[in-house]
Structures are given as C-alpha cells and as structure tokens.
Amino acid sequence: MPENISILIVDDEESVRDSLYNWFIEDGYIVESAANAKEALLKVESRNFDIILADIKMPGMDGLEMHRRIKALNNNSIVIVMTAFSSVDTAVQALKDGAYDYITKPFDPDDLSHLIRNASKQIKLSVENEVLKNKISTLENIDDIIGRSDAMVKVLNEVESVSNSNSSVIITGESGTGKELIARAIHFNSPRKYFPLVSVHCGALSESLLESELFGHDKGAFTGAMFNRKGRFEMADGGTIFLDEIATISSKMQVELLRVLETKSFMRVGGNKEIKSDFRVICATNRELLKMVESGTFREDLYYRLNVVNIIIPPIRERVDDIPLLVDHFIKKYCDAMGRDLVMIETSALNRLKNFEFPGNVRELENLIERAIVIGNGKEIRLRDLPIEKSINYSSVESLDELEHKHIQDILEKYNWNITYAAKALNVNRVTLYNKIKKYNLKRTKKQ
Amino acid sequence: MDEQKIFLITNGIFEQECLKEIAKDITREFNFPVSIYEGSLDLREFYDEVRRQYDGNRLLKEIEKMDFPDAIKKIGLFRNDIYIPILTFIFGQAIYKGNSGIASLYRLRNEQYGMKPDESKLLDRFKKVIIHELGHTFGLKHCYVPTCVMRSGTYVEHLDQKNHTLCKTCRSLVDR
Ligand SMILES: [Zn+2]
Ligand SMILES: [Zn+2]
C-alpha cells in the first residue's frame, strides 16, 4: 500500500531518527532523514516529500519556523509535528499554521501507524485527482460564499489556512450568516474531501436521539431499535463531522463528546464493541461559548478541545459593502433556477437593502431576493417588491401560499407543463410538484 | 565452515518445550537449523527508571555484538516490557537486512489487556513476533496479505488474525 510514498523524518535525536527510519522502511515507505531544520530544508528543496514528520523543538531552527519555510517553498507535503508532552501548545500553533496533525512523544505504535496510514491514504487520493495539483490557493466549493469586504476576505483566508490541517474548528456567527457553507468550504478544500462530510444539527434533537444519532445503536438498544445502525461519527470516518448548534448539547453529551474527541473511539448505544473512527470536527454556534464556559454551562475542557481555530463570520450589517455582490449573486441564482432572464435592481431598492439591519443575515437577504423575483415584473427589482419598504414586518398582503401558488404556476407555464423540468427548476421532486398542483388546483392556461 | 544456524538467545526463563516448538517453526519458514543459547545479560543495566521499561535499542545492540561464527541470524528473546525512545512499547524489533533482532512476550500476554491468561495463545503470538522479526532480517518488509506473518500489527488481536507462516510472495523474497 505505501508504494512510492516518501517520508522525511526531521529530528535532532539520532535514536529517534533511526527508530522511525527503520519502522517506515519495514513498512515499505521511501524514507530519508535529517538531523536539523537546515538539512531538512535543503532536502525539501531538492525533492518532494509526501509526508514530513518533524520534531517541533530543535536547536537552531525550531519545527514551527521550519514548517513556515517549507510552506513558503510552495510545498504540498503533509506536515506532521512531533512533540513532547510539554509542548502541546506549540503543536497547536503548528496546526493553526496548517500542519496536518501532531503526535506526542513517545508514540503509541498504533497511533503512529494510524496517522501515517491516513496521511498516505489522503495523499494517494489527491494524487489521483489531477485538479488538485494545480490548485493550492484557489478554494473550491465556495461559490455561495460571497464577499470582498475585509471581514470576509479574512474569513476566507482562515478557511484556506485551516483546510489542510486536521485541527478542530469552531465557526461562530449569528444565525443566517452561512456557517454551514464555511464548514463545507473547509471540508471540500481539505485532504479529507474524498470522504464524507456529515452534518448533525444538535439543536434539533433530544439528548437520547442525539446520542443514538452520533454514536449509532445496536439492535435492541431501546424500544424501536430494530436494526444495528451506524452513528454519524462512524459515517464520518476519514472525513469531517459538522456539529451545528453545539452550544445546545446537554452536559451529559458534552462529557461523551469530549471522550470521543480524545480517544477517537466509542461504542454504539447498547453495543459492546469499541469502534474507531478518524474524523475531523467542525462546530458551529451562534452563542458566545466562552461566556457559557464562564457561567459553567459549557465544559471548559471540551471548549478547548473544539476551539483550536475559531472562525468568526461577521453579520451582514458589518459588511454592507458586500450587499451589492450578494444581491447580484442571488439574482443570478434564482433567475437561473426559475429559468428567467436576469433582472436588474433599482438603485433605490439597493440602497434600501444597504440600510436594512438584516437580523436574519444572508439567509434573509436571499429570501428577500427570491421573493422579489417571484413577485416582480421580470425586469427589475423595485422598492415595492421588497417587503422591508415600510417595516421589517412580514405580514404582507400576499400569503406565502399565494406566493407559492403563483410561482409554481409560472414555472409550469415556462416549461410548458413538463413536470420533470419544472420540478427540477423548483428544486423539488415530481411527487411534491404533483401534490402542489393538486393542492392549488393548478390548470394549464390555454395557449395556441 | 560450520553449517549456518539461527540463534535464539534466551534472556530469562523459557520452557524448553516452547523453545523447541519455536525452533521447529523457524526452521520450517527459513530452512535453517536453530540453536538455543542461554544469554547472560544483566538486564538491570537496560532498565529505565522513568519509563519502567527496558531499552529496546540497547538490547538490540547487545544482541548484535554477540559473536557466533556460525550464526546467520540472532534473535534475543525476553520476558520484559521493552520500549524504544519514540514508541510507548514494542513487541520486538530487528535490523532490516541485518543479522539481529529482539522479541518479548511481555506485551503479548492476555493479562496485559485484562483478559484471562492463555498460555497457548501466548506461545502462538510469541512465535509470530519472532518469525516476523527474523523476516525483517531476511530483508522482508511488511506485507498486506492479511494472514501473512509479515503483516504489521500493533495490537495483539492483529497477531491472532494472522498465521505464523510467510505468504507465497514473502517466501519467494526471503533474502538468503
Ligand atoms: Zn515488522
Ligand atoms: Zn507476505
């Protein structure tokens, strides 16, 4: 399996170099070693290594500085940092700088083989994908993350630098700011992108449901558990688990979560077999977790486990400059989806949007634009197409049902009552569309 | 010149019956006769007070230093908990394409993992570790055939899953 994967070991201790050299050679890797950072950099300049395993504390130049220089050489290597127990803080810094992972000396043989196997698995997969070779700084799958304001550029830079590492991330932002999009961007730009991204909306589930959702359960674990079922942690093996609304989990779940994060292993509810899973955790919250830690409602140890990197998404009112871009983006998105020509937006309408507070953030703006396109004149979005004209109050004349009715009718006409196309444009399945036709008693208007 | 042999150097007490069985299996895998030699290392010198384990690198060097004119390979057998600086423990280690190795049964015992003692399992695992390490000295790398003795394993359960024999490919690669 490790055919052609090359590893560079950098450590000032000879015995460490020799042991690791021997271990990797026996495992079939191509191995070289260097006694200090300078020697390592020379080697890295002359050839490419897939994995660099570097001690963090070395005389001369430390592993952190070396890591930065390796990155500066535009190197694709996966960097794993070796650390003594006392320098875990420095290791965390390395993760923030984009190291793939760290391992504490002395290693458990199983941890070492796991780590290297996973790293090689990811290298193999990325090598297979040609596209990856040419892209280092261009992020993928961020089409929906719009913004050139300083605040958003900062967020995107953070996404880029954290993507290549394995560190846990907390994404903080008000509701509607697009936290899940950021999580997706991190996952799909990470070496884990070929493995699943599994999302769990913690706030939507009761404690016991969440437990079986996360850990899975064995047949008979509780009434209704008719089959063995894999939990989300198990499904996320190799990939990323996204825990939305992390602040809502109970203190019992906090304890269990901490244990899983520490051991990367768990048991299914009602099961007795230990299950190992290699996942990365990304959490999101709209609460100030640190305050919750201070008030004792969120465990401090869990907080520090999760909060290696904190990405804060600014609310829309703090990036007003992005509003025109966002508006353009959503106009294009919905006009395309509805199969319409692109509409414009009146200056007065745009100005109104720029001065609006948007308590529901980007999601609210998106809904406003979608609605305006549906009810609009098909040419431009006017001030009167925006329900925020007079007040933030939504109780407008048109009910949502009416709006839906009209929109579906429009789409059906547009696609000449071809249900398949219309359903696609509406982004619903055909059964749903048939049901809606029945519900609103829609009929084909006579043409020709 | 004398016939070349594989030397088992015992450090600590091992049952003769077990050693004989190990010897038989080694001969079957590598086609060399086996000689058993009672070692006289003072293990206290290799004990690390802090880790409360024995230094596997120095033990291996010690075995390497022992000079037997007719030894093609030498492997030291121990009953102690062996470490190398970078790993929390090892079952054994060998010099790749060299002529020496070490193996310990300490971490192979069921009791180590909270299970009931099982002498026959212990012997079986120990044999596998010894043959595995000898394999490295004969130039074999880790093998991905699940039942091959050269498959790498960091758990005792891994050991139980494999055979104590080389797979066809590994057998053909033994560097004699
Ligand atoms: Zn091995
Ligand atoms: Zn084999």
XYZ file of C-alpha atoms and ligand atoms in Angstrom:
626
model
C 0.000 0.000 0.000
C 2.606 2.634 0.814
C 4.197 2.236 -2.622
C 6.087 5.325 -3.615
C 5.102 7.383 -0.639
C 8.077 9.294 0.652
C 8.654 10.398 4.203
C 11.195 12.822 5.575
C 12.000 12.480 9.277
C 13.432 15.557 10.929
C 14.706 15.164 14.454
C 17.877 16.140 16.230
C 17.911 12.919 18.257
C 19.691 10.150 16.429
C 17.850 7.347 18.176
C 14.514 8.825 17.147
C 15.621 9.182 13.553
C 16.936 5.627 13.456
C 13.874 4.067 15.050
C 11.469 5.870 12.785
C 13.636 5.248 9.759
C 13.631 1.552 10.500
C 9.902 1.487 11.203
C 8.991 3.177 7.921
C 11.458 1.182 5.823
C 9.913 -2.018 7.145
C 6.541 -0.614 6.222
C 7.722 -0.135 2.642
C 7.988 3.658 2.500
C 10.732 5.663 0.855
C 12.470 7.293 3.781
C 15.077 9.969 4.332
C 16.064 11.707 7.499
C 17.569 14.997 8.521
C 19.178 15.962 11.809
C 18.070 19.575 11.797
C 15.839 22.064 10.067
C 18.556 23.382 7.778
C 19.367 19.948 6.446
C 15.662 19.247 6.047
C 15.037 22.410 4.044
C 17.886 21.514 1.689
C 16.311 18.105 1.126
C 12.884 19.580 0.606
C 14.279 21.959 -1.986
C 15.823 19.159 -3.951
C 12.920 16.735 -3.940
C 9.317 16.463 -2.970
C 8.310 14.512 0.137
C 4.767 13.352 0.643
C 4.980 13.386 4.400
C 7.310 15.355 6.623
C 7.472 14.210 10.210
C 9.237 16.934 12.126
C 10.195 17.436 15.727
C 8.935 20.738 16.979
C 11.833 21.544 19.267
C 15.188 21.535 17.625
C 18.253 23.654 18.237
C 18.999 26.176 15.525
C 15.626 26.494 13.892
C 12.527 25.093 15.512
C 9.912 22.974 13.793
C 7.428 25.831 13.595
C 9.780 28.099 11.724
C 10.803 25.198 9.504
C 7.189 24.446 8.773
C 6.611 28.026 7.700
C 9.615 27.901 5.402
C 8.518 24.614 3.908
C 5.156 26.146 3.184
C 6.879 29.147 1.657
C 8.614 26.785 -0.758
C 5.146 26.104 -2.072
C 5.392 22.580 -0.914
C 2.479 20.169 -0.938
C 3.834 17.902 1.736
C 1.686 16.810 4.619
C 3.493 18.010 7.708
C 3.074 16.107 10.951
C 4.602 17.616 14.019
C 6.203 15.527 16.749
C 6.114 16.983 20.183
C 6.985 16.256 23.763
C 4.002 16.336 26.043
C 5.063 19.669 27.454
C 4.976 21.456 24.112
C 1.467 20.663 23.008
C 0.741 24.389 22.893
C 3.357 24.826 20.222
C 1.845 21.920 18.346
C -1.487 23.644 18.374
C 0.221 26.668 16.864
C 1.590 24.397 14.136
C -1.930 23.172 13.394
C -3.073 26.742 13.082
C -0.268 27.270 10.595
C -1.634 24.396 8.568
C 0.187 21.316 9.831
C -1.811 18.153 9.217
C -1.650 16.768 12.719
C 0.629 16.322 15.679
C 1.701 13.320 17.661
C 3.047 13.317 21.183
C 6.277 11.526 22.058
C 6.581 8.710 22.823
C 4.028 7.462 20.324
C 1.684 4.623 20.795
C 2.659 2.291 17.922
C -0.955 2.062 16.901
C -1.372 5.845 16.778
C 1.702 6.186 14.626
C 0.592 3.591 12.133
C -2.928 5.037 12.048
C -1.692 8.534 11.456
C 0.689 7.600 8.684
C -1.822 5.287 7.038
C -4.436 8.019 6.957
C -1.996 10.569 5.650
C -0.897 8.189 2.874
C -4.481 7.371 2.019
C -5.156 11.026 1.503
C -2.023 11.576 -0.498
C -2.918 8.719 -2.823
C -6.358 10.099 -3.362
C -5.154 13.592 -4.000
C -2.531 12.402 -6.426
C -5.215 10.571 -8.334
C -7.031 13.805 -8.743
C -5.213 15.846 -11.354
C -7.046 19.014 -10.495
C -5.572 19.135 -7.080
C -2.077 19.548 -8.440
C -2.736 22.957 -9.893
C -4.750 24.326 -7.106
C -3.197 25.421 -3.912
C -4.598 28.811 -3.282
C -7.859 28.694 -5.190
C -10.594 27.432 -2.977
C -13.240 25.053 -4.243
C -16.924 24.937 -3.468
C -17.118 28.432 -2.156
C -19.375 29.754 -4.898
C -22.001 30.579 -2.336
C -19.659 32.405 -0.026
C -19.787 35.891 -1.385
C -17.864 38.878 -0.204
C -14.891 41.064 -0.863
C -15.128 43.072 2.311
C -12.071 42.895 4.539
C -14.066 40.909 7.057
C -14.996 38.196 4.553
C -11.560 38.074 2.963
C -10.209 37.420 6.420
C -12.685 34.573 6.853
C -11.730 33.050 3.508
C -8.047 33.290 4.332
C -8.712 31.470 7.550
C -10.648 28.816 5.674
C -7.731 28.340 3.343
C -5.091 28.065 6.013
C -7.082 25.727 8.211
C -8.233 23.453 5.402
C -5.022 21.496 5.138
C -4.792 20.785 8.817
C -6.699 18.399 10.967
C -7.471 20.803 13.755
C -10.926 21.300 15.138
C -12.669 24.487 14.198
C -15.461 26.461 15.792
C -17.395 28.677 13.450
C -19.152 31.478 15.243
C -21.767 33.679 13.670
C -25.309 34.901 14.014
C -27.973 32.754 12.506
C -28.185 33.001 8.759
C -24.561 34.028 8.277
C -23.705 30.820 6.430
C -21.801 28.799 8.989
C -22.523 25.528 7.235
C -21.166 26.949 3.980
C -17.909 27.744 5.719
C -17.787 24.224 7.152
C -18.351 22.833 3.652
C -15.632 25.049 2.246
C -13.164 23.800 4.846
C -14.070 20.176 4.235
C -14.004 20.336 0.457
C -10.670 22.090 0.446
C -9.112 19.647 2.854
C -7.420 16.343 2.025
C -10.491 14.737 3.583
C -12.712 15.891 0.756
C -12.948 12.421 -0.751
C -14.549 11.202 2.436
C -17.932 12.220 3.770
C -18.921 15.487 5.331
C -21.553 14.513 7.886
C -23.733 17.221 9.415
C -25.611 16.988 12.673
C -27.961 19.714 13.826
C -27.579 19.204 17.535
C -30.266 21.691 18.491
C -32.966 19.770 16.671
C -32.587 16.546 18.637
C -33.358 15.466 22.159
C -30.482 14.143 24.245
C -31.259 10.476 23.694
C -31.914 10.912 19.992
C -28.715 12.865 19.593
C -26.811 10.148 21.388
C -28.001 7.415 19.068
C -27.636 9.730 16.079
C -23.996 10.412 16.907
C -22.906 7.017 18.161
C -25.347 4.705 16.422
C -27.083 1.893 18.216
C -27.250 -1.845 18.228
C -30.373 -3.810 17.628
C -32.487 -3.853 20.766
C -30.664 -0.985 22.451
C -34.045 0.595 23.128
C -37.626 0.123 22.046
C -37.749 0.777 18.365
C -34.105 -0.076 17.717
C -34.903 -2.858 15.265
C -31.583 -2.844 13.471
C -27.978 -2.032 14.085
C -27.409 1.479 12.947
C -24.219 3.367 12.268
C -23.826 6.678 14.030
C -22.644 9.905 12.476
C -19.166 9.596 13.952
C -18.813 6.233 12.290
C -20.106 7.548 8.981
C -17.647 10.412 9.096
C -14.649 8.032 9.138
C -11.936 9.609 7.027
C -13.963 12.771 6.633
C -15.423 15.589 8.675
C -18.276 15.822 11.128
C -20.083 19.137 11.331
C -21.865 19.747 14.633
C -24.217 22.666 14.260
C -25.585 24.459 17.314
C -23.011 22.867 19.554
C -23.993 25.136 22.437
C -27.296 23.323 22.794
C -25.960 19.935 23.858
C -26.591 18.707 27.373
C -23.849 18.380 29.937
C -24.022 14.595 29.645
C -23.455 14.835 25.890
C -20.609 17.250 26.495
C -18.848 14.589 28.557
C -19.420 11.939 25.924
C -18.305 14.204 23.127
C -15.123 15.062 24.958
C -14.346 11.389 25.393
C -14.843 10.664 21.712
C -12.670 13.564 20.704
C -9.916 12.388 22.992
C -9.955 8.733 22.051
C -11.470 8.816 18.569
C -13.309 5.720 19.656
C -16.713 4.973 21.112
C -19.382 2.333 21.430
C -22.781 2.233 19.863
C -25.710 2.691 22.225
C -26.436 -0.789 23.547
C -23.313 -2.105 21.857
C -20.190 -3.533 23.423
C -17.694 -3.250 20.615
C -15.297 -0.364 20.530
C -15.469 1.485 17.243
C -12.643 3.626 15.926
C -13.228 6.461 13.559
C -10.896 9.025 12.109
C -12.797 12.258 11.732
C -12.257 15.957 11.908
C -14.651 18.087 13.935
C -16.073 21.392 12.855
C -18.642 23.005 15.140
C -20.842 25.977 14.725
C -22.658 28.153 17.175
C -24.418 31.479 17.363
C -23.710 31.735 21.067
C -20.681 33.060 22.833
C -19.251 29.773 24.058
C -16.626 31.398 26.206
C -19.348 33.130 28.189
C -21.051 29.783 28.622
C -17.769 28.353 29.880
C -17.510 31.182 32.384
C -21.040 30.632 33.581
C -20.415 26.897 33.852
C -22.932 25.731 31.248
C -20.300 24.572 28.757
C -17.346 22.429 29.776
C -14.062 24.241 29.648
C -12.044 21.162 28.611
C -14.438 20.489 25.741
C -14.279 24.120 24.718
C -10.511 23.997 24.402
C -10.665 20.700 22.522
C -13.024 22.170 19.972
C -11.664 25.651 19.778
C -8.271 25.150 18.152
C -9.275 27.593 15.468
C -12.178 29.993 15.740
C -13.584 31.482 12.567
C -15.963 34.356 13.162
C -18.380 35.195 10.391
C -19.421 38.822 10.550
C -23.121 39.657 10.329
C -24.252 41.351 7.162
C -24.597 44.760 8.843
C -20.852 44.727 9.426
C -20.127 44.155 5.766
C -22.545 46.414 3.993
C -20.102 46.702 1.087
C -20.831 43.081 0.240
C -24.554 43.637 -0.190
C -24.452 44.546 -3.918
C -22.358 41.431 -4.626
C -24.708 39.266 -2.633
C -27.712 40.735 -4.394
C -26.164 40.063 -7.815
C -25.320 36.559 -6.768
C -28.831 35.723 -5.585
C -30.454 37.352 -8.599
C -28.364 35.139 -10.825
C -29.031 32.082 -8.711
C -32.818 32.452 -8.685
C -33.262 33.731 -12.206
C -31.283 30.710 -13.413
C -33.293 28.355 -11.243
C -36.565 29.801 -12.437
C -35.378 29.844 -16.000
C -35.825 33.598 -16.316
C -33.758 36.339 -17.840
C -31.601 38.170 -15.331
C -33.346 41.057 -13.651
C -31.788 44.340 -12.553
C -32.242 46.109 -9.263
C -33.384 49.698 -8.851
C -30.902 51.967 -7.095
C -33.482 52.922 -4.505
C -34.159 49.278 -3.755
C -30.465 48.532 -3.426
C -29.984 51.494 -1.141
C -32.850 50.318 0.978
C -31.191 46.923 1.303
C -27.915 48.539 2.262
C -29.600 50.343 5.115
C -31.506 47.370 6.386
C -30.351 45.613 9.540
C -30.929 42.032 8.364
C -31.468 40.256 11.658
C -31.668 37.043 9.638
C -28.431 37.870 7.799
C -27.528 36.415 4.393
C -30.327 33.895 4.533
C -32.851 36.679 4.993
C -31.372 38.684 2.133
C -31.506 35.583 -0.041
C -35.184 35.038 0.798
C -35.970 38.661 0.050
C -34.370 38.486 -3.372
C -36.038 35.203 -4.234
C -39.388 36.608 -3.259
C -38.807 39.850 -5.140
C -38.003 37.938 -8.311
C -41.114 35.820 -7.988
C -43.499 38.697 -7.469
C -41.608 41.227 -9.581
C -42.155 42.479 -13.077
C -39.445 40.277 -14.558
C -37.239 43.253 -15.463
C -36.059 44.782 -12.261
C -36.461 44.559 -8.525
C -38.285 47.632 -7.337
C -38.538 49.136 -3.903
C -42.110 47.913 -3.693
C -41.010 44.325 -4.352
C -39.196 44.405 -1.045
C -41.355 43.788 1.998
C -38.975 45.880 4.051
C -40.164 49.054 2.400
C -42.303 50.165 5.300
C -41.327 47.968 8.159
C -39.495 44.780 8.947
C -42.883 43.251 9.447
C -43.547 40.389 7.073
C -47.318 40.234 7.357
C -47.724 41.448 3.818
C -50.800 41.190 1.702
C -49.633 38.111 -0.070
C -49.511 34.962 1.948
C -46.738 32.507 1.382
C -49.266 30.102 -0.075
C -50.338 32.665 -2.616
C -46.753 33.298 -3.481
C -46.065 29.626 -3.913
C -49.175 29.135 -5.960
C -48.198 31.930 -8.350
C -44.594 30.820 -8.593
C -45.420 27.199 -9.362
C -47.934 28.244 -11.975
C -45.295 30.488 -13.595
C -42.731 27.755 -13.694
C -45.166 25.221 -15.119
C -46.077 27.639 -17.888
C -42.466 28.405 -18.511
C -41.672 24.710 -19.012
C -44.865 24.095 -20.908
C -46.107 21.842 -18.122
C -43.217 19.456 -18.450
C -43.298 18.157 -14.901
C -39.751 16.848 -14.907
C -38.227 20.160 -15.986
C -40.487 22.218 -13.784
C -39.711 20.084 -10.740
C -36.015 20.452 -11.466
C -36.319 24.223 -11.732
C -38.256 24.335 -8.480
C -35.772 22.002 -6.864
C -38.457 19.620 -5.616
C -39.220 16.077 -6.656
C -42.012 15.266 -9.050
C -44.311 13.808 -6.417
C -44.103 17.044 -4.436
C -44.903 19.025 -7.542
C -47.936 16.846 -8.347
C -49.154 17.322 -4.797
C -48.783 21.083 -5.068
C -50.665 21.092 -8.389
C -53.440 19.228 -6.688
C -53.342 21.449 -3.619
C -53.637 24.690 -5.601
C -55.788 23.117 -8.265
C -53.459 24.388 -10.948
C -54.524 24.084 -14.560
C -52.824 24.634 -17.807
C -53.714 28.018 -19.268
C -54.806 27.608 -22.817
C -52.212 28.529 -25.325
C -52.324 28.394 -29.107
C 32.853 -23.882 7.515
C 30.210 -24.898 10.016
C 26.606 -25.101 8.963
C 24.887 -21.703 9.398
C 22.262 -21.502 12.138
C 19.687 -19.163 13.537
C 20.432 -18.460 17.191
C 17.762 -17.990 19.799
C 19.333 -16.142 22.719
C 17.143 -16.511 25.767
C 17.117 -13.858 28.488
C 15.017 -15.062 31.335
C 13.369 -18.396 31.827
C 11.603 -20.036 28.907
C 10.197 -23.543 28.862
C 12.279 -25.974 26.822
C 9.166 -27.375 25.190
C 8.156 -23.940 23.937
C 11.608 -23.150 22.656
C 11.677 -26.401 20.747
C 8.381 -25.634 19.159
C 9.547 -22.149 18.193
C 12.738 -23.627 16.724
C 10.758 -26.083 14.653
C 8.615 -23.316 13.179
C 11.607 -21.134 12.401
C 13.313 -23.955 10.560
C 10.171 -24.600 8.605
C 9.916 -20.962 7.497
C 13.543 -20.141 6.824
C 15.211 -23.515 6.223
C 17.960 -23.035 8.751
C 18.632 -25.147 11.826
C 18.144 -23.385 15.147
C 20.475 -23.252 18.096
C 19.295 -22.209 21.542
C 21.735 -20.250 23.663
C 21.213 -19.100 27.202
C 22.093 -15.415 27.396
C 23.752 -13.809 30.375
C 22.867 -10.150 30.014
C 22.324 -8.220 33.218
C 19.005 -6.694 32.321
C 19.120 -4.186 35.168
C 21.530 -2.178 33.064
C 18.863 -1.684 30.423
C 16.099 -0.638 32.774
C 14.821 2.916 32.519
C 13.678 4.161 35.918
C 11.366 6.774 34.496
C 9.608 4.652 31.939
C 9.904 1.474 33.991
C 10.667 -0.392 30.815
C 13.713 -1.848 29.111
C 15.575 -0.048 26.341
C 14.999 -1.999 23.139
C 17.621 -0.152 21.145
C 20.402 -1.008 23.549
C 19.216 -4.583 23.904
C 19.284 -4.956 20.133
C 22.836 -3.562 20.014
C 23.850 -6.045 22.687
C 22.491 -8.955 20.666
C 24.227 -7.615 17.583
C 27.562 -7.541 19.432
C 27.390 -11.229 20.357
C 29.676 -13.132 18.112
C 28.812 -16.642 16.995
C 30.822 -17.706 13.945
C 28.091 -19.965 12.670
C 25.139 -17.629 13.247
C 23.399 -16.360 10.147
C 20.844 -14.582 12.354
C 20.483 -13.987 16.091
C 17.331 -13.120 17.927
C 17.136 -12.228 21.606
C 14.082 -13.486 23.479
C 12.876 -11.524 26.504
C 10.109 -11.519 29.058
C 10.401 -7.803 29.802
C 8.451 -4.733 28.786
C 10.560 -3.235 26.017
C 10.407 0.294 24.641
C 12.273 2.423 22.182
C 12.516 6.151 22.873
C 9.948 7.130 20.291
C 7.366 4.410 20.955
C 5.463 3.547 24.113
C 6.295 -0.139 23.686
C 7.335 -2.687 21.086
C 6.671 -6.389 20.652
C 10.051 -6.706 19.020
C 12.374 -5.127 16.518
C 15.081 -6.161 14.112
C 17.782 -4.704 11.952
C 16.345 -4.673 8.468
C 18.582 -6.855 6.262
C 20.860 -7.167 9.288
C 21.501 -10.239 11.358
C 19.902 -9.416 14.705
C 16.556 -8.908 16.302
C 14.755 -8.996 19.619
C 11.282 -10.104 20.711
C 9.480 -10.002 24.024
C 6.421 -11.801 25.226
C 5.604 -9.209 27.886
C 3.003 -7.310 25.891
C 1.669 -10.475 24.311
C 0.109 -11.807 27.466
C -3.662 -11.695 27.744
C -3.341 -10.407 31.308
C -1.830 -7.243 29.895
C -5.213 -6.448 28.374
C -7.437 -7.521 31.237
C -8.210 -10.959 29.811
C -7.757 -14.433 31.245
C -4.263 -15.905 30.867
C -3.946 -18.208 27.862
C -0.597 -19.963 27.570
C -1.187 -21.471 24.158
C -2.223 -18.121 22.688
C 0.834 -16.546 24.255
C 3.180 -19.052 22.646
C 1.399 -18.664 19.339
C 1.777 -14.860 19.400
C 5.391 -15.043 20.506
C 6.228 -17.380 17.615
C 4.659 -14.931 15.189
C 6.625 -11.986 16.542
C 9.885 -13.947 16.375
C 9.289 -15.156 12.821
C 8.182 -11.649 11.832
C 11.336 -10.029 13.184
C 13.522 -12.698 11.589
C 11.691 -11.950 8.356
C 12.910 -8.365 8.566
C 16.490 -9.511 8.994
C 15.997 -11.579 5.855
C 15.010 -8.401 4.007
C 11.247 -8.727 4.165
C 9.085 -5.637 4.516
C 5.556 -5.522 5.804
C 3.120 -7.489 3.736
C -0.509 -6.726 3.012
C -1.691 -10.294 2.806
C -3.944 -10.412 5.882
C -2.798 -13.831 7.039
C 0.901 -13.410 6.310
C 3.170 -13.307 9.324
C 4.865 -10.227 7.822
C 1.710 -8.215 8.103
C 2.383 -5.385 10.527
C 0.337 -5.272 13.647
C 0.272 -3.077 16.659
C -2.414 -4.963 18.561
C -2.298 -8.494 19.901
C -5.581 -9.027 18.084
C -3.733 -8.360 14.831
C -1.330 -11.131 15.745
C -4.153 -13.537 16.395
C -5.583 -12.870 12.964
C -2.503 -13.870 11.026
C -0.763 -17.214 10.521
C 2.712 -17.947 11.741
C 3.846 -18.582 8.193
C 5.106 -16.450 5.343
C 2.806 -15.968 2.401
C 3.970 -17.218 -1.008
C 5.285 -13.845 -2.108
C 7.207 -13.213 1.091
C 8.637 -16.726 0.971
C 9.982 -16.065 -2.503
C 11.521 -12.786 -1.344
C 13.489 -14.196 1.587
C 16.986 -12.968 1.071
C 19.260 -15.961 1.752
Zn 7.546 -5.528 11.309
Zn 3.528 -11.822 2.922
